[in-house]
Every structure is written in C-alpha cells, then in structure tokens.
Amino acid sequence: MIKLTRLKNLSIGIAVLIITSCNSNSNSKPISENPFEAQVDSILGLMTLEEKLEQLNLPSSGDITTGTTQSSDVAKRIEEGKVGGLFNIKTASKIREVQKVAVEKSRLGIPLIFGMDVIHGYKSTFPIPLGLSTSWNMDMIEKTARVAATEASADGISWTFSPMVDISRDPRWGRVSEGNGEDPYLAGEIAKAMVHGYQGDDLSANNTLMACVKHFALYGASEAGRDYNNVDMSRIRMYNEYLPPYKAAIDAGVGSVMASFNEIDGIPATGNKWLLTDLLRDDWGFDGFVVTDYTAIFEMIEHGVGDKYEVSELAIEAGVDMDMAGDSPSIPAAFIKTLQQSVENGKVSISTIDTAVKRILTAKYQLGLFDDPYKYGNEERAKTEVFTKENRDFARQVATESMVLLKNENQVLPIKKSGTIALIGPLAKAANNMAGTWSVATDQDKSISVFDGLTEVIGDEANLLYAKGSNLDYDLELENRATMFGKAIPRDGRTDQQLLDEALQIAAKSDVIVATLGESAEFSGESSSRTNLDIPQVQKDLLNALLKTGKPVVLVLFTGRPLVLVEENENVPAILNVWFPGSEAGLAISDVLFGAVNPSGKLTMTFPRAVGQVPMHYNHKNTGRPLQNSEGKFEKYRTNYIDERNEPLYPFGFGLSYTTFDYSNLTIDKSSISMDGEISVSVDVANTGNYDGKEVVQLYIRDLVGSVTRPVKELKGFQKIMLKKGETKTVRFKITVDDLKFYTSSLDFISEPGDFEVFVGTNSDTNLKLRFKLVK
Ligand code: BGC
C-alpha cells in the first residue's frame, strides 16, 4: 500500500501540470475524456521497458482449463512484477492473496486485473448465450449480465471475456452456442444489453465488471464451420452483416475488445492494423484496450505471417495491447519474450509500447483498482451474494423464457401432473451438463437435473419412473470428446439392447414419455465443430423405439446449436428445445412441461432441413433465378437443390406457444417517408387460444431496389408482449430513415429513395406486409 500511496501522490502533482498544458494544445484529447491520463503518465514515467512489457502480459492461472497451455510459476512472476493481469483464477481469497503479492511485493505495486470467462452467469448459471438470445427479452438479458457481474465481482473478478457477438449462420461451428445467432440487429441489441448489464453505470463500483466484446472480428464465419478456420469475406458483407454487433458494443461503451483467431483479408485479426486501429479506433472511436485471444500472437507463426519477433511486432503495431496466455513456457512468441529486442533494434518504437501500457493502466484506474486493489474480492459478499435463492429463482425464470417449443401436435404439452410419467434418456440425470459449455465458475454438480427437477415439482401428485435408455453415442471416442471438463456422463456397463429394454418396460407402464435427448454440453462450444447435425444415432434409435409404443412422447431436446430434426418433426408429437438451461435446468423444464410457464422463445438461428443447406440464414439475398412456385417444388435451372427443398425446417424467429396468436389489421400511417421523416406501423395481435402467453412480435423490411442487392428480409424491430387469453393488443413500431440505411459498394452508410416492404409477424416467414416509399 505504501507504494500505491506514493504513486497516487506523485500522480496528483503531475495531473496539475498536464491539465495546464492541455489547455494550450488543441490537438490533444481533452483531459475530461481520459480523467486518468495524468496518473497514468506519472506511473509510466517510473517504469522500465521490462516493466512496461510485463503490464501487457496476461497469463492463465491454471485454475480452470480454457486453452492448451498453462503458465508456470505465476506467483513468482507476479512478485517480480512480470504480470499485468491474470485470468482463470477463482475465489475471493485466492485473488486477494495474489493481488497482495502484486501490490506489496512487486517494485511498483501496480494492481492486477483479474479476468474470467463469465459468459452466461457465474455460479447462478443462465442458459447458454444462444438460448438467452431466444428469449428476445432485452431487459432480462441485461439483468443476467448484472447478476453475473455481482456474483463474479464478489469473488474477485473485475473483467469478463463477454459478450461474444460473432454472427454465425453455420451450425456446424460449435461456438454458435456462445453467440446470439444469425441476425446483426438482434445481436447488436443483445450486445448493448450485456455491456450495460456487466458495466452498469459505474465501472469502478465493486459489483460491476469490465466487459470484453469478442471475437473481433468475423470469427463466426469460419469456412466449413470448422473452428479456427479461415474467413474470407467482402467488405460490404462485413459492414452490413457481421460488424454491427461489435459496433453496438463499442457504442455502448465496452471497455475492452478481444481480437479473433481467424484471418481477415489474409491477415490474422491479431496482427490486422486495418481492423484493430483504422476501423476500431479511428472510425469507431474505441478508446479501451485490446486483448488477444489465447496464444493468438504465437499462432500467427503457424498462419505464416512471420517469425517469433515479427508476429509480436505485427500485433503491437496493429493495436493489440495485452497478450493472453503468451507467457507459457511452450510458447516462444509473446510480448514479454520478444518485444524488448524489437524495441532495442528499432523495429518497434517505445511510444507504441507506451500507448498499450497506458491503455492497460487506464483500465485499471477505471476499475478503481488503484484506489482499492482489493475492492472486487470480498468473502462476506461471496457468501451472501453468490448463488443466492433470489439469483437462482431468476435463473429459473430466464431458463423458461429461453425455451423454444418447436412442435406441439394435439396439445400434448403441457402434460398433466398425474398418472405415471416415464423420464427416459441419457441426459435426464446429467446435472453436470445442464449449465452447458463455457460455464467455468459453475459448480456443475449443484445444477438441477431434469430428474431432480421433476421429482421436486411433481411431489406426490404423479408417479415418476426413470430409465437411461441409451448412452450418449454409439461411438465411445466421440462421447469422450463431448463430455470433457468435468461433464462426464458415465457410460453404462449394460449393452445397448439392455438399456433399451429397460426403457421400453418403463414406457409400457407410463401415460406419457418425456425423452431427454440431444447433445451433451461439450458437443458444442469451442473446438466442437460437427459435420453431422443429427441427434446421435443411438438416441434416435431409442426415440424411435419409444414412439413405437404408441404412448405420447415429448422430446426435451438439449442442444448448443441448430440440429437437423426432420425425422423428429415428422414423428414426435411434441418437441421442446431447452438448449442448456443453466443451473436451475430441471426446475425450469418442469415449469414449462407442466404449464406453469407458457413457452415464448423464438429461434435466433435457422434450423436447416439438411447439413448440405448450411450456411443458411433468413436474411439472404435473392438470386436472378428464384423459384417461381410458392410450394418450393424443384425447378430446373432455378436456384435449388435436386435432392432437398430450399426452405429450412424451422425459420429464424420461429417458436410456438401453448396458446395461439392471430395477427391482423397491419396498418401504416403514411405511404411515403421523407429523408428526415419516420412512419408508424401498427398491427393487432390477438391471443386466440386457451392460455395466457408472451409473443415476440417481429418487424422486417425489404428494400426492393438498391444500388447494391438487398436481403429479402431484415429484422428491424421486435416487441415481446404479454397477452391474456382472449386479449388483443395493438403493437406499434416506428421506422426511421436510419432503419433503412445500409453500406453501399463504396461503404457509405446511406438510405436510398425507392420502394420498401414492411412485414410483421410471428416469425421471419411472415407474409403479412405493406409497402411504402422513401422519397427525396
Ligand atoms: C477463447 C476465448 C476465451 C479465452 C479465455 C479462448 O480459447 O477463444 O473466447 O475468452 O480462451 O479463456
């Protein structure tokens, strides 16, 4: 603390000097924009080159596995001042201890920043992000980030590697589970909500986290859906379809940005100056700091853009400030290993290093770490604010709101809490899989399995029978790869036939079968790309056998991505997609199964009919040869497949309810809009079924003629409303000229006069539409 006090006093003196000099220099940023500039400069003045480089170093503590390497000797290195921040370290007491070393033992006593992948909750775990996005409930999503920040900060974390906003249209890519789906507008709204939720109004409060938008940029467009693969994309597509959510996070004030693993225009994002400086800082005005992804500087050697010196030089020159996991002994290329030499031989200027150091120190000031380095870890708070009843109840509610009802023939759902219910499937008791991928702080075994949830909710009102029915997959090796990180689903010693026989015996005694099938948590997530998007065959075989019993079957589907469900959609009467619902999974699933909550989730990624259709998205362009028939029948020399239809199985925005909604009376207040005007669109939505329910009313537009081709539909607004049984509401939207803007071939962001269609409906497949004109 003595050292800190010394730094603080010194910095006040220098602050006065700088404030005075800034007034006469019209080119420098006004001091009010970076209130910590003076303090930061004063510390910088005390630092050796080595100490500067060490501030840029972000090792992993090794508490949690999220990558391939581990740092050695972290404590010793912190004591030597060789570390700027640490990630993957858990618990308030441990973090306090480590902070103490940094503050009291290192020469300058600069506090560390502690990062973690707090992705969808901390201990109270919410649905995987793709599931959160299907709630279409922005207030609720913001609150999930707020709760996560409260819990993680109580445990000492001050920085989260979230939100992940990579648009993806390719369900083969396992990381679609971590994102918000395929739509740039919706993903942008979610990005904003998450940043506000984490950062709150005061970044230096002890219960907020600095957010980090990732993975900048275009990571979700990896070729063939294979993780870490190349990306090649036109600028016009980038600007219109992939960049908006990152930009939305920047506009919302996100404090940091993580560069992506992929290349852009042939240059890895980590070394891409156009991306990290020209676009991010100069065009978008971002003034926080940029961190690499895990060992990404070193990986640029494999990409083939330089040797160990050159890749670090590329990264720092491009605008990277912090190097994640570069200091592991197995990694030769890292800022701390090569940049000293690059500075000494004139390849990198000291002012470039200073800029990066200043950004890191500024972030530490913004977080209030210089005022109180221990403010984020508080064992008392950790005891009273983490995994509380209130947070868990909220997580349960959120989970119900993210579930998507894909089919419900003859109103099989909701089921009655009476008679005998057979719960069958390898995921029924897999509590450790309920939180889904990227839930590194979750106590997996405290999550509530479907079996435990149903048991609690049913009480003695019905009889619950259980059988595993099958293993996760016929292929043991695949099963092992899909159940890593403490999420094992122990393989049953019995044969497949024995497991099936037991399930059928139980099914025979039941009135209804709840089949809990699909992917395990680690079937999706990082490094979990798939070429086959089916439910694993052994589980399909089980499902088919259960269907043959003639009993009503409800498929409770676990998945981290869109799957191909053509057969299931054909044969299973009810399908409830629950994603990975989080720590309160079993209770939330029971709420929806028994009708305490009416499902209201809507897909944010298209569900294809076949893997061969992907990448697939609703907001595609037309071709010169669209199909001429509305039934989607094959037409030679038109854009279609010889062996599959064009349309998806379930479109973007799709999701059923236990009730039904009717849309009518679409009206528009004027038929034309001037360049500075706006129009009002309204629609009547009626609840025509037998349950109260929530509906996501969606508004899309189509720009019929443009200087460049425009998508067949683009989401431009949505409202989630509650309608009582029998109730009708008029829902109103405003469309402004800004909503009609897009990037032209010269990358100007403009709206062009001409005809537009506006669609409103229950999903993207709506045909309820009107026309209007944009006039000069
Ligand atoms: C992932 C990032 C993550 C980082 C730290 C990387 O492998 O790509 O999303 O934040 O690890 O755990």
mmCIF file of N, CA, C and O in Angstrom, residues 11 17 47 101 190 205 328 368 374 389 403 470 472 570 595 599 614 654 671 776:
data_model
loop_
_atom_site.group_PDB
_atom_site.id
_atom_site.type_symbol
_atom_site.label_atom_id
_atom_site.label_comp_id
_atom_site.label_asym_id
_atom_site.label_seq_id
_atom_site.Cartn_x
_atom_site.Cartn_y
_atom_site.Cartn_z
ATOM 1 N N SER A 11 1.146 11.235 -8.744
ATOM 2 C CA SER A 11 0.321 11.464 -9.919
ATOM 3 C C SER A 11 -0.515 12.725 -9.789
ATOM 4 O O SER A 11 -0.797 13.377 -10.767
ATOM 5 N N LEU A 17 0.050 19.607 -13.738
ATOM 6 C CA LEU A 17 0.883 20.061 -14.850
ATOM 7 C C LEU A 17 0.224 19.775 -16.191
ATOM 8 O O LEU A 17 0.157 20.613 -17.070
ATOM 9 N N MET A 47 8.421 3.555 -15.000
ATOM 10 C CA MET A 47 8.565 2.155 -15.428
ATOM 11 C C MET A 47 9.759 1.933 -16.357
ATOM 12 O O MET A 47 10.022 2.747 -17.244
ATOM 13 N N VAL A 101 0.365 -9.943 -3.386
ATOM 14 C CA VAL A 101 1.739 -10.117 -3.878
ATOM 15 C C VAL A 101 2.070 -9.000 -4.866
ATOM 16 O O VAL A 101 3.122 -8.353 -4.777
ATOM 17 N N ILE A 190 -28.587 -7.228 -28.196
ATOM 18 C CA ILE A 190 -28.136 -8.068 -27.081
ATOM 19 C C ILE A 190 -26.758 -7.607 -26.594
ATOM 20 O O ILE A 190 -26.492 -7.551 -25.389
ATOM 21 N N ALA A 205 -17.457 0.669 -9.470
ATOM 22 C CA ALA A 205 -18.209 0.096 -8.341
ATOM 23 C C ALA A 205 -17.701 -1.317 -8.075
ATOM 24 O O ALA A 205 -17.212 -1.984 -8.993
ATOM 25 N N SER A 328 3.376 -18.760 -21.463
ATOM 26 C CA SER A 328 3.587 -20.165 -21.118
ATOM 27 C C SER A 328 4.925 -20.659 -21.687
ATOM 28 O O SER A 328 5.338 -20.220 -22.761
ATOM 29 N N GLY A 368 -11.065 1.230 -10.692
ATOM 30 C CA GLY A 368 -10.866 1.652 -9.304
ATOM 31 C C GLY A 368 -9.811 0.830 -8.587
ATOM 32 O O GLY A 368 -9.689 0.895 -7.356
ATOM 33 N N TYR A 374 -8.261 -4.297 -3.653
ATOM 34 C CA TYR A 374 -8.981 -5.475 -3.144
ATOM 35 C C TYR A 374 -10.486 -5.311 -3.253
ATOM 36 O O TYR A 374 -11.244 -6.106 -2.692
ATOM 37 N N LYS A 389 -30.736 -17.580 -3.342
ATOM 38 C CA LYS A 389 -32.072 -18.065 -3.726
ATOM 39 C C LYS A 389 -32.661 -17.132 -4.787
ATOM 40 O O LYS A 389 -33.223 -17.573 -5.787
ATOM 41 N N MET A 403 -36.695 -21.220 -23.643
ATOM 42 C CA MET A 403 -37.038 -22.497 -24.303
ATOM 43 C C MET A 403 -37.926 -22.269 -25.513
ATOM 44 O O MET A 403 -38.806 -21.411 -25.489
ATOM 45 N N SER A 470 -30.228 -45.149 -23.147
ATOM 46 C CA SER A 470 -29.075 -45.323 -24.054
ATOM 47 C C SER A 470 -27.905 -44.540 -23.495
ATOM 48 O O SER A 470 -28.071 -43.712 -22.604
ATOM 49 N N LEU A 472 -24.795 -41.799 -24.562
ATOM 50 C CA LEU A 472 -24.885 -40.567 -25.339
ATOM 51 C C LEU A 472 -24.706 -40.852 -26.831
ATOM 52 O O LEU A 472 -25.392 -40.293 -27.682
ATOM 53 N N GLU A 570 -41.285 -34.952 -37.991
ATOM 54 C CA GLU A 570 -42.286 -35.784 -38.670
ATOM 55 C C GLU A 570 -43.012 -36.688 -37.669
ATOM 56 O O GLU A 570 -44.218 -36.847 -37.710
ATOM 57 N N GLY A 595 -46.810 -26.598 -17.627
ATOM 58 C CA GLY A 595 -47.628 -25.433 -17.987
ATOM 59 C C GLY A 595 -47.651 -24.306 -16.969
ATOM 60 O O GLY A 595 -48.427 -23.366 -17.117
ATOM 61 N N PRO A 599 -44.264 -21.488 -22.906
ATOM 62 C CA PRO A 599 -43.007 -21.137 -23.597
ATOM 63 C C PRO A 599 -43.186 -19.979 -24.579
ATOM 64 O O PRO A 599 -44.232 -19.845 -25.206
ATOM 65 N N VAL A 614 -26.387 -25.676 -45.193
ATOM 66 C CA VAL A 614 -25.716 -24.624 -44.433
ATOM 67 C C VAL A 614 -24.459 -24.164 -45.171
ATOM 68 O O VAL A 614 -23.875 -24.943 -45.930
ATOM 69 N N PHE A 654 -38.865 -18.423 -35.313
ATOM 70 C CA PHE A 654 -39.946 -19.389 -35.083
ATOM 71 C C PHE A 654 -39.964 -19.891 -33.645
ATOM 72 O O PHE A 654 -38.929 -20.142 -33.038
ATOM 73 N N SER A 671 -47.938 6.483 -46.689
ATOM 74 C CA SER A 671 -47.381 5.576 -47.695
ATOM 75 C C SER A 671 -45.998 6.007 -48.143
ATOM 76 O O SER A 671 -45.336 5.303 -48.884
ATOM 77 N N LYS A 776 -37.114 11.508 -51.748
ATOM 78 C CA LYS A 776 -36.065 12.531 -51.526
ATOM 79 C C LYS A 776 -36.650 13.807 -50.961
ATOM 80 O O LYS A 776 -37.716 14.224 -51.372
#
